[in-house]
Short mmCIF file of C-alpha atoms and ligand atoms in Angstrom, two decimals:
data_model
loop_
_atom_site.label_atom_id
_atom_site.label_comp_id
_atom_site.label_asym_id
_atom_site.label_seq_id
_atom_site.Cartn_x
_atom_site.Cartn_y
_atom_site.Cartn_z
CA UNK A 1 -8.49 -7.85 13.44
CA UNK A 2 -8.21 -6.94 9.70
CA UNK A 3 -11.72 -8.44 8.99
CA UNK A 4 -12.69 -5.98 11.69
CA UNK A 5 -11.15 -3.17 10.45
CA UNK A 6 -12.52 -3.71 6.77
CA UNK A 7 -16.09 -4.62 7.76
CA UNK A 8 -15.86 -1.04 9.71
CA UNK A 9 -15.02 0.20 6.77
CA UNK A 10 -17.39 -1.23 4.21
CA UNK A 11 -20.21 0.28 6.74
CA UNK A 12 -19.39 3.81 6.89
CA UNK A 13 -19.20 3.60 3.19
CA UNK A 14 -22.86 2.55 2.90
CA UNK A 15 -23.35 4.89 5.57
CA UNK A 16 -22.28 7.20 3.45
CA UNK A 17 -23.47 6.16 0.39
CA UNK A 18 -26.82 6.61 1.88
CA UNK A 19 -26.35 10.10 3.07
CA UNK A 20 -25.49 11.30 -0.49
CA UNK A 21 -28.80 9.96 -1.50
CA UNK A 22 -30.67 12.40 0.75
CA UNK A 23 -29.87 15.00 -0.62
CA UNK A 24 -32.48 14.75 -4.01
CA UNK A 25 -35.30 12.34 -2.86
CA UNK A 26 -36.00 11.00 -6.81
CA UNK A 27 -40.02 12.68 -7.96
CA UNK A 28 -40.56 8.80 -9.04
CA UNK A 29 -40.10 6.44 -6.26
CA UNK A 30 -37.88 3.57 -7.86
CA UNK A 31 -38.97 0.29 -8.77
CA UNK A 32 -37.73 -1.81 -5.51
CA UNK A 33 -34.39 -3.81 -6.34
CA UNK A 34 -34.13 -7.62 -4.90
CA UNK A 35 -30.39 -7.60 -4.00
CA UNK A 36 -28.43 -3.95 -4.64
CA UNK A 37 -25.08 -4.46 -5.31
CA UNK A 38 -22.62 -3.81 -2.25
CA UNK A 39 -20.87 -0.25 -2.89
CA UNK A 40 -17.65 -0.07 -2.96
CA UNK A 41 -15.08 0.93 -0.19
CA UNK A 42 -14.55 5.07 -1.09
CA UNK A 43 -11.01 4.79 -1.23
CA UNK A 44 -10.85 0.77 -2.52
CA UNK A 45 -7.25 0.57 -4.08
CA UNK A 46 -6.60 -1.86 -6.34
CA UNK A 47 -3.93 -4.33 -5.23
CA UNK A 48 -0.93 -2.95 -6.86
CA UNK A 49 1.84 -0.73 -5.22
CA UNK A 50 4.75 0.32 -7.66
CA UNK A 51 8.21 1.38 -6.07
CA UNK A 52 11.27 3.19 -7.20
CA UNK A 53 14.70 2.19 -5.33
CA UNK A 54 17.62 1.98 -6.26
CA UNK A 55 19.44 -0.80 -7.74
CA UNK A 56 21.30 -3.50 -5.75
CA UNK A 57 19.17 -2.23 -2.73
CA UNK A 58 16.75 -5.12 -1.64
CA UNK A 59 16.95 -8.11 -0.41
CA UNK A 60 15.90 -11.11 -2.38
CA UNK A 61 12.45 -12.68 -1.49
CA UNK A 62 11.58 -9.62 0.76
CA UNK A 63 9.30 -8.40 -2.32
CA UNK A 64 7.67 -11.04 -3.08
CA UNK A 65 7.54 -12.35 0.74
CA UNK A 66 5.17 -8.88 0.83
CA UNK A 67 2.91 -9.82 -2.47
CA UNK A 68 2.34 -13.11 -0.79
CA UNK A 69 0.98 -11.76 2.92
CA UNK A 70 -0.56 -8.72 0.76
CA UNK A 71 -2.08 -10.16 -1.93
CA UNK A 72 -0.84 -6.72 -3.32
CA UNK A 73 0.89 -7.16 -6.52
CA UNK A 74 4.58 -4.92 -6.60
CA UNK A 75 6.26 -3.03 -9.93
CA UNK A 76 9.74 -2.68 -8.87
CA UNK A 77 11.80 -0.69 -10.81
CA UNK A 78 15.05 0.93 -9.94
CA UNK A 79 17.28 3.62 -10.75
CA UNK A 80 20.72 4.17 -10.51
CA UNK A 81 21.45 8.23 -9.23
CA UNK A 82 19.15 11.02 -7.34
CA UNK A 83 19.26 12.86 -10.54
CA UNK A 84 17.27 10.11 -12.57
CA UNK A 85 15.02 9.98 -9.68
CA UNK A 86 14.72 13.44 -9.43
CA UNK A 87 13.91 14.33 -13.18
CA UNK A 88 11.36 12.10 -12.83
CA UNK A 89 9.32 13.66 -10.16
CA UNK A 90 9.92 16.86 -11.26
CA UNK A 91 8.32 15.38 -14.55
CA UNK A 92 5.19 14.43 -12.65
CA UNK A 93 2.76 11.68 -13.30
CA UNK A 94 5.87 9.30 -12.43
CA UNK A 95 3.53 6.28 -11.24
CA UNK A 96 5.54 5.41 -8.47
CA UNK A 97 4.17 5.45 -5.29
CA UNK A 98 6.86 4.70 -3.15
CA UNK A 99 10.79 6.24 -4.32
CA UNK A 100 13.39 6.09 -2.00
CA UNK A 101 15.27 9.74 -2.65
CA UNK A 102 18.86 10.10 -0.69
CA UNK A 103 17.78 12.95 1.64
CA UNK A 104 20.15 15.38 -0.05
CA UNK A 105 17.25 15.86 -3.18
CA UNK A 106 14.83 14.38 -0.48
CA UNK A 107 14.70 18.27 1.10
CA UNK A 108 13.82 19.84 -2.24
CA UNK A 109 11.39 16.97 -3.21
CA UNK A 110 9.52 17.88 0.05
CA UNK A 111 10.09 21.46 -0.38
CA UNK A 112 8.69 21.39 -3.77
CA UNK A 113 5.73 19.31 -2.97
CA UNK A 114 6.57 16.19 -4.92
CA UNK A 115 6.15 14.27 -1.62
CA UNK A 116 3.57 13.61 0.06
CA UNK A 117 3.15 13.63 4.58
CA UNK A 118 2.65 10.19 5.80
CA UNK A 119 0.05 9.00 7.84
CA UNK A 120 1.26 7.69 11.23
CA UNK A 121 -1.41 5.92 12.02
CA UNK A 122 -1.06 3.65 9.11
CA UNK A 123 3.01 2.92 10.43
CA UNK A 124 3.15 1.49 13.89
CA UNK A 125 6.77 0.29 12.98
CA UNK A 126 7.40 3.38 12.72
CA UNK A 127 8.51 3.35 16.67
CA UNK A 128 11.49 0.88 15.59
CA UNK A 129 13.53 3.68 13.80
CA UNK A 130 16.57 5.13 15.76
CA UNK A 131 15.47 8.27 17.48
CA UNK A 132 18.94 10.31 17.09
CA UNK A 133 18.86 8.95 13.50
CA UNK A 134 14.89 10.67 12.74
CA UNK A 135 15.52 13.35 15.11
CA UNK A 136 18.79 13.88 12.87
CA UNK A 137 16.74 14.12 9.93
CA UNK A 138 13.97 16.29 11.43
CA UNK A 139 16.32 19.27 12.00
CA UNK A 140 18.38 18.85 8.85
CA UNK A 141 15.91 17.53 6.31
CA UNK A 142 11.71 16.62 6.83
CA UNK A 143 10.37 18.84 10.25
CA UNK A 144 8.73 16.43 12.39
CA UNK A 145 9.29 13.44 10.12
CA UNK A 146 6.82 14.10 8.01
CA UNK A 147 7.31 12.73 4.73
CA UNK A 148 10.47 10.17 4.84
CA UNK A 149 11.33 6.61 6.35
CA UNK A 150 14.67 5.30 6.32
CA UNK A 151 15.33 2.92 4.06
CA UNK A 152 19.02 2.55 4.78
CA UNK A 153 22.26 5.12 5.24
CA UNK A 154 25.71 4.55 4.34
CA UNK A 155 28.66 6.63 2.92
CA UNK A 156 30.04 7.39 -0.20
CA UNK A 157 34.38 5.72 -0.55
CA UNK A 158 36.64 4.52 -2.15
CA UNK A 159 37.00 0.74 -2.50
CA UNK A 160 39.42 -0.93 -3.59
CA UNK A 161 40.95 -4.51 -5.12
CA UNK A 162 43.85 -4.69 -2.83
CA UNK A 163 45.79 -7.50 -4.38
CA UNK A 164 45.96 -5.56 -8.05
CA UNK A 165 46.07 -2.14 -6.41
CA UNK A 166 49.45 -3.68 -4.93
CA UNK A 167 50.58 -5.23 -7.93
CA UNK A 168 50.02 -1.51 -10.20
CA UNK A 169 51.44 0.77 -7.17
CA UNK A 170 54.79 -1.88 -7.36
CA UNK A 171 57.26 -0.02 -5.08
CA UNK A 172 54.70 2.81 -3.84
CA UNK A 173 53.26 2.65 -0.35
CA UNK A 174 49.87 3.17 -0.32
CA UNK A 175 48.51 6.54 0.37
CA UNK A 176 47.45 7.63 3.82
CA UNK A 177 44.16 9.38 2.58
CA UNK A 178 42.20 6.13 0.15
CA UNK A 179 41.38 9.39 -2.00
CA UNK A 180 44.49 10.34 -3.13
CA UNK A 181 43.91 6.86 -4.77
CA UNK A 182 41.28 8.16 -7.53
CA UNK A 183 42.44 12.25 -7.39
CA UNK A 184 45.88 12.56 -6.97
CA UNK A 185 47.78 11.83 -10.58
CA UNK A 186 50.78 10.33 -8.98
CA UNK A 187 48.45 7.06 -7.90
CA UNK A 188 45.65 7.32 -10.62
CA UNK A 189 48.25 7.39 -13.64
CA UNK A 190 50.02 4.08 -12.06
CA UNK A 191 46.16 2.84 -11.02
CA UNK A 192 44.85 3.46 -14.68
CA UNK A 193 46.19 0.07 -15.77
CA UNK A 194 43.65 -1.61 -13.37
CA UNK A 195 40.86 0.13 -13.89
CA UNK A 196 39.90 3.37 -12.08
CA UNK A 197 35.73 3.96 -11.64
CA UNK A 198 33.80 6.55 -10.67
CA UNK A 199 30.10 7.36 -9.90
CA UNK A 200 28.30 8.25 -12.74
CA UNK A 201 26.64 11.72 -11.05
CA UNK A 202 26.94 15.29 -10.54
CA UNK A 203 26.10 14.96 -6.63
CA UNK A 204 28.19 11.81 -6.15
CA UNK A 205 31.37 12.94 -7.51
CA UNK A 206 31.67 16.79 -7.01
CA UNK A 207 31.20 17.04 -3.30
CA UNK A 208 33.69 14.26 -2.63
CA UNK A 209 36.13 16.03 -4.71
CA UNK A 210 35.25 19.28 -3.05
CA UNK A 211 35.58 17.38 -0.06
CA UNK A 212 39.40 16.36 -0.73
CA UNK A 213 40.06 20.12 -1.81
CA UNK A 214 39.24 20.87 2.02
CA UNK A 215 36.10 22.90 0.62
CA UNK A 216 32.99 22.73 1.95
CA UNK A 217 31.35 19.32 0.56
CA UNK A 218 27.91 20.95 0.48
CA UNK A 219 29.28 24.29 -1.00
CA UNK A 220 26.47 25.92 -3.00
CA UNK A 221 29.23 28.09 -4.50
CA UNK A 222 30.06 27.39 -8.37
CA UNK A 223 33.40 28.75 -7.82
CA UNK A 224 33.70 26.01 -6.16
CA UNK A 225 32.62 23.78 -8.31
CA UNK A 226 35.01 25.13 -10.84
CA UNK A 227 37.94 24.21 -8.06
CA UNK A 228 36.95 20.93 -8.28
CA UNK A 229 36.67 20.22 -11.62
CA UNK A 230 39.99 22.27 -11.87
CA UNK A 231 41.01 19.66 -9.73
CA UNK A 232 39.06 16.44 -11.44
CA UNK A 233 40.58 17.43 -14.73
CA UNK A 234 44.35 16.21 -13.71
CA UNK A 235 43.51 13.05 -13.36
CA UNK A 236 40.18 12.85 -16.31
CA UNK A 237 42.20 10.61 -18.57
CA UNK A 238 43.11 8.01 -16.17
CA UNK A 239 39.14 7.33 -15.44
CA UNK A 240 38.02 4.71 -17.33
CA UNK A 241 34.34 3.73 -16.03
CA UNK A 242 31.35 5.96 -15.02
CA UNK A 243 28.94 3.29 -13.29
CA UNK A 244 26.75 3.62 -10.15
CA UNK A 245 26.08 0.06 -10.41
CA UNK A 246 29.57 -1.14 -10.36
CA UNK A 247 29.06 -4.07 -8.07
CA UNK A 248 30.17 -6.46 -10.62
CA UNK A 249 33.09 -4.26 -12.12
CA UNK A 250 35.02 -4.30 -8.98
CA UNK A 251 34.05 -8.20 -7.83
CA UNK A 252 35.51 -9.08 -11.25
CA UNK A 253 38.55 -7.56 -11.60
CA UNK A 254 37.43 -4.58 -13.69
CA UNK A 255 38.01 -1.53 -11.80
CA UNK A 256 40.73 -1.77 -9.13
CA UNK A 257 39.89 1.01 -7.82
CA UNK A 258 36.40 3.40 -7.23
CA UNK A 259 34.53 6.06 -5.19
CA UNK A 260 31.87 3.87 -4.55
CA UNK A 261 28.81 3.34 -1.75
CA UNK A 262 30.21 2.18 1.49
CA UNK A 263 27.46 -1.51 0.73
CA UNK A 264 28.14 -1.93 -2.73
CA UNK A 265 31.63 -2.07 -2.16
CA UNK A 266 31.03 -4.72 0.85
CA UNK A 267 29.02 -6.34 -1.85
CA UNK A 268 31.63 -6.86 -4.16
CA UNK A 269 33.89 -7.84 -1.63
CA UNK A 270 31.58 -10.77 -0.31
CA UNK A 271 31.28 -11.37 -4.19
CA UNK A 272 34.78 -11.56 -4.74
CA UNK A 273 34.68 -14.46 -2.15
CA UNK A 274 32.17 -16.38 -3.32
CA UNK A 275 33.38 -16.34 -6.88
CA UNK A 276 36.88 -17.73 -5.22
CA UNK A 277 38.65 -14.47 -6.61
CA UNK A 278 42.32 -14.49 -5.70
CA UNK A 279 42.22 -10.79 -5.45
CA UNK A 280 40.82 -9.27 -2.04
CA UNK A 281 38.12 -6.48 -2.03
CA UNK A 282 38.01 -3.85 0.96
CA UNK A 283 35.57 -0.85 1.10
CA UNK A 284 38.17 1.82 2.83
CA UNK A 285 37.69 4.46 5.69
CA UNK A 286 39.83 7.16 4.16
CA UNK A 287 41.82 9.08 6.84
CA UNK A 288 39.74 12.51 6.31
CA UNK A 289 36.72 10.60 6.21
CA UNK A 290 33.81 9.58 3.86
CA UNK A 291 30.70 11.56 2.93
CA UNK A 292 27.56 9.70 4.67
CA UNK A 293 24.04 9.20 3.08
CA UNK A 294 20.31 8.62 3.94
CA UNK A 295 18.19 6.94 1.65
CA UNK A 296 14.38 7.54 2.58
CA UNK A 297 11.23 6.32 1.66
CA UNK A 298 8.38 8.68 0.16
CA UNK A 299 5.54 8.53 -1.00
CA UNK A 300 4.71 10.84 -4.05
CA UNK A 301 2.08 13.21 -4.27
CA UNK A 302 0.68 11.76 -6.90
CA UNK A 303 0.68 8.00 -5.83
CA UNK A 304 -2.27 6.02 -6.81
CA UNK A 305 -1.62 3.62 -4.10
CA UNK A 306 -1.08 5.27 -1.17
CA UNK A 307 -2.36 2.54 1.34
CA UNK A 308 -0.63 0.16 -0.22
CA UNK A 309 2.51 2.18 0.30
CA UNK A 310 1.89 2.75 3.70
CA UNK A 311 1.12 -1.49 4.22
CA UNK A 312 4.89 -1.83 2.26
CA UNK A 313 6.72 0.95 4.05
CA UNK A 314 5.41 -0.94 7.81
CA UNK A 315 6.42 -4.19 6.29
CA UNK A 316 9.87 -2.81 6.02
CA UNK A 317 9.87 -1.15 9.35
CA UNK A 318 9.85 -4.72 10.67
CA UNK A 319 12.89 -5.40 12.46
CA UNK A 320 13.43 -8.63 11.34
CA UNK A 321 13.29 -7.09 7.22
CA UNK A 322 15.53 -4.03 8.49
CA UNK A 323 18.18 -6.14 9.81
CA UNK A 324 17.93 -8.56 6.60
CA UNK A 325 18.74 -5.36 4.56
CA UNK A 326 22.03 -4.88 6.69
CA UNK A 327 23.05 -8.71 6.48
CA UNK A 328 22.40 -9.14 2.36
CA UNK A 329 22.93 -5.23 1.35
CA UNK A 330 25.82 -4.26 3.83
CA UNK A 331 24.19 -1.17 4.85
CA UNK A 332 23.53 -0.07 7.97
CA UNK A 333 19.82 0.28 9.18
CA UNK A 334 17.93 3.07 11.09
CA UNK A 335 15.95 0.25 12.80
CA UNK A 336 16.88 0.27 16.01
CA UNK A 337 14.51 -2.55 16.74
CA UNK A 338 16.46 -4.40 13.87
CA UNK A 339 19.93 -3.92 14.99
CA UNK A 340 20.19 -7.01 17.57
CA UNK A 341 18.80 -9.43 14.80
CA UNK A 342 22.45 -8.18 12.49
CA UNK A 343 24.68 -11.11 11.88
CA UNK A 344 27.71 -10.63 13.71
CA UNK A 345 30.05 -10.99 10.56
CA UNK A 346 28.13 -7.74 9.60
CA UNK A 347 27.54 -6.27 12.81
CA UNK A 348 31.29 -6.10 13.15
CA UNK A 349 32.33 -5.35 9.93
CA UNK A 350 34.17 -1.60 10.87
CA UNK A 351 33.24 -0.47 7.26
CA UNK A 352 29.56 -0.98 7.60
CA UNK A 353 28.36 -0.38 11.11
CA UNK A 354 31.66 1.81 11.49
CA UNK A 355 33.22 2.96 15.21
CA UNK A 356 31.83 6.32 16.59
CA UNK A 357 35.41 7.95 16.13
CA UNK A 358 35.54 7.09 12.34
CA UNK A 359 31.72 8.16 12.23
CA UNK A 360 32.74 11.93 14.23
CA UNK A 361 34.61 12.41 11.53
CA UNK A 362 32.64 11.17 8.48
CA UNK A 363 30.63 14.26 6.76
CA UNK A 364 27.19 14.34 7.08
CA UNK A 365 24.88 15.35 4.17
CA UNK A 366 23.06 18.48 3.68
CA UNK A 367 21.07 19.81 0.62
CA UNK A 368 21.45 22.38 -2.46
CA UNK A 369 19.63 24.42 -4.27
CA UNK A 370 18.16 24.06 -7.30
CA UNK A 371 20.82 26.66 -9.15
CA UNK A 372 23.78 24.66 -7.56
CA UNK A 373 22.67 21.17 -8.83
CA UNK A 374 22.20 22.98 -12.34
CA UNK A 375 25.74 24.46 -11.75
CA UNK A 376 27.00 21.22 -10.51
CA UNK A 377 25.47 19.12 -13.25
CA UNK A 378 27.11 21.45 -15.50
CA UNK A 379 30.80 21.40 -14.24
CA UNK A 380 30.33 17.62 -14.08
CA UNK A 381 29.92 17.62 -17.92
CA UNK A 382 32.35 19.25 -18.59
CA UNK A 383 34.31 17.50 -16.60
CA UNK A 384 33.40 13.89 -17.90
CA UNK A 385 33.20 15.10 -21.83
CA UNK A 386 37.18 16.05 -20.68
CA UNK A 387 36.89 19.52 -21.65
C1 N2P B 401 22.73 1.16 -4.24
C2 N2P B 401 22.81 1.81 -2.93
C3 N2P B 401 22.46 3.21 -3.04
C4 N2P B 401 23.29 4.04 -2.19
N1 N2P B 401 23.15 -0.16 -4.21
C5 N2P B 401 23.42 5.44 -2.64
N2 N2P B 401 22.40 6.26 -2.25
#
């Protein structure tokens, strides 16, 4: 089948090849040549793809298991917020081909033309993805599907290291609502001896905050922003890490406490475990719910590689590399085809594939404009320089 489809392909290129020579017929007919030289395929890529995800996102071997069916060599990098991401598109002449935006800056990206529409044809895995999921993300954030591919969705928390959450609280119950644990002063300034962290981003930490002020979590409104750094500033002093790759922090005993991504917190749980850690880990469902993400493959408009994207993004769209992603990354996929191949340990963990009445009343994302990240960037600052 593939030699088929390149031999096809090496033909219409002579074909035409040929056709451009029409055109002129030389005054001097040349001298005849014994053997020409083949021409190359038109669009001949060289065999190199290089992606952008972020970190603690893959599973391991699934990258190189690609190289090795491929023969395409992979530049993996990663990144650690939207905003990093972001300011490099926006830059231009990134390199990547492939970045894997969380569809709140996803909208903009396509909006701006930093992404580039996909070509079906090139994705027949594309008919494994969950059809409420893309439909989902037609309406809200790529019409018709254009440019983006699920990579994985989750929700942004609060996780926590039960045992020396316990231990600070002493005589304190714990809190109905898991967020009073990292905003409300009377639980961070007891929870400040264990280590409270945060997420080290503009669009991370002000909508959940905005989110426990009962505002709007996707409130383009900078008064609003300034209510929730009014808010964030109680309790500034008592937050003693800014990571978004905190996996290790909280499996280690660093941070007891953290609005974190619903995985990485699963992560460090499972780490926790297999390091024999006394202490327990649990990624919590707070009681007025957690903000949900997509993360979506793109390809950028100024990839270099764009078949070789495409050839990745299928490989990925295999249900049996989907569902590894949910057992090693504690995510849930969008591959519906992938689902029945989850481990059940995972596929009935509540906190990653969570029930449908916890998910009616998680928050789904939406998108802001360009002025409100530049607001919200701003507040954060000021927030985080404690000012
Ligand atoms: C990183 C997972 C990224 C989730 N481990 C946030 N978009």
């Amino acid at each position: 089948m593939m030699k088929k489809i390149l031999w096809s392909f090496a033909l219409s290129a002579i074909v035409l090849a040929g056709c451009g020579k029409k055109e002129e017929p030389p005054a001097v007919a040349p001298a005849p040549v014994a053997s020409a030289p083949a021409p190359a395929p038109v669009n001949a890529e060289e065999k190199v793809l290089n992606i952008y995800n972020w970190a603690d996102y893959v599973p391991e071997g699934m990258i190189a298991a690609f190289e090795k069916e491929s023969g395409i060599k992979v530049n993996y990098d990663t990144f650690e917020t939207n905003e990093a991401l972001h300011a490099k598109l926006v830059a231009g002449n990134s390199g990547y081909d492939i970045v894997v935006p969380g569809s709140v800056f996803a909208k903009p990206q396509i909006e701006g033309g930093l992404l580039q529409p996909l070509d079906k044809s090139k994705i027949p895995n594309l008919s494994n993805l969950d059809a409420p999921i893309m439909a989902t993300l037609a309406a809200k954030t790529d019409p018709d599907n254009k440019h983006l591919v699920p990579w994985a969705w989750g929700f942004t928390t609060v996780g926590i290291n039960k045992t020396k959450v316990a231990k600070a609280l002493g005589k304190m119950p714990m809190p109905e609502n898991a967020w009073d644990l990292v905003f409300k002063p009377e639980y961070t300034s007891k929870l400040k001896s264990c280590g409270i962290a945060y997420l080290d981003s503009p669009t991370e930490i002000i909508p959940v905050a905005l989110h426990y002020i009962g505002k709007d979590a996707y409130s383009n409104d900078p008064a609003d922003y300034k209510l929730a750094t009014d808010m964030l500033a109680k309790v500034r002093k008592d937050v003693r890490i800014f990571s978004s790759t905190m996996i290790d922090d909280v499996a280690g005993g660093k941070a007891c406490v953290a609005i974190g991504w619903s995985g990485d917190m699963n992560i460090a749980a499972a780490r926790a475990k297999e390091n024999k850690s006394k202490d327990e880990i649990e990624s919590m469902l707070p009681s007025t719910g957690a903000l949900i993400f997509f993360d979506t493959m793109a390809i950028t408009k100024d990839a270099k590689h764009p078949n070789n994207a495409h050839a990745f993004i299928d490989f990925y769209l295999r249900a049996e590399n989907a569902a590894r992603m949910s057992n090693e990354m504690n995510y849930p996929t969008a591959n519906k085809a992938g689902v029945p191949l989850v481990k059940p340990e995972i596929a009935a963990n509540k906190t990653i594939f969570v029930e449908a009445d916890y998910f009616a009343k998680m928050i789904p994302p939406s998108s802001f404009s360009n002025e409100a990240r530049e607001a919200m960037a701003n507040a954060y600052n000021s927030f985080k320089k404690g000012k």
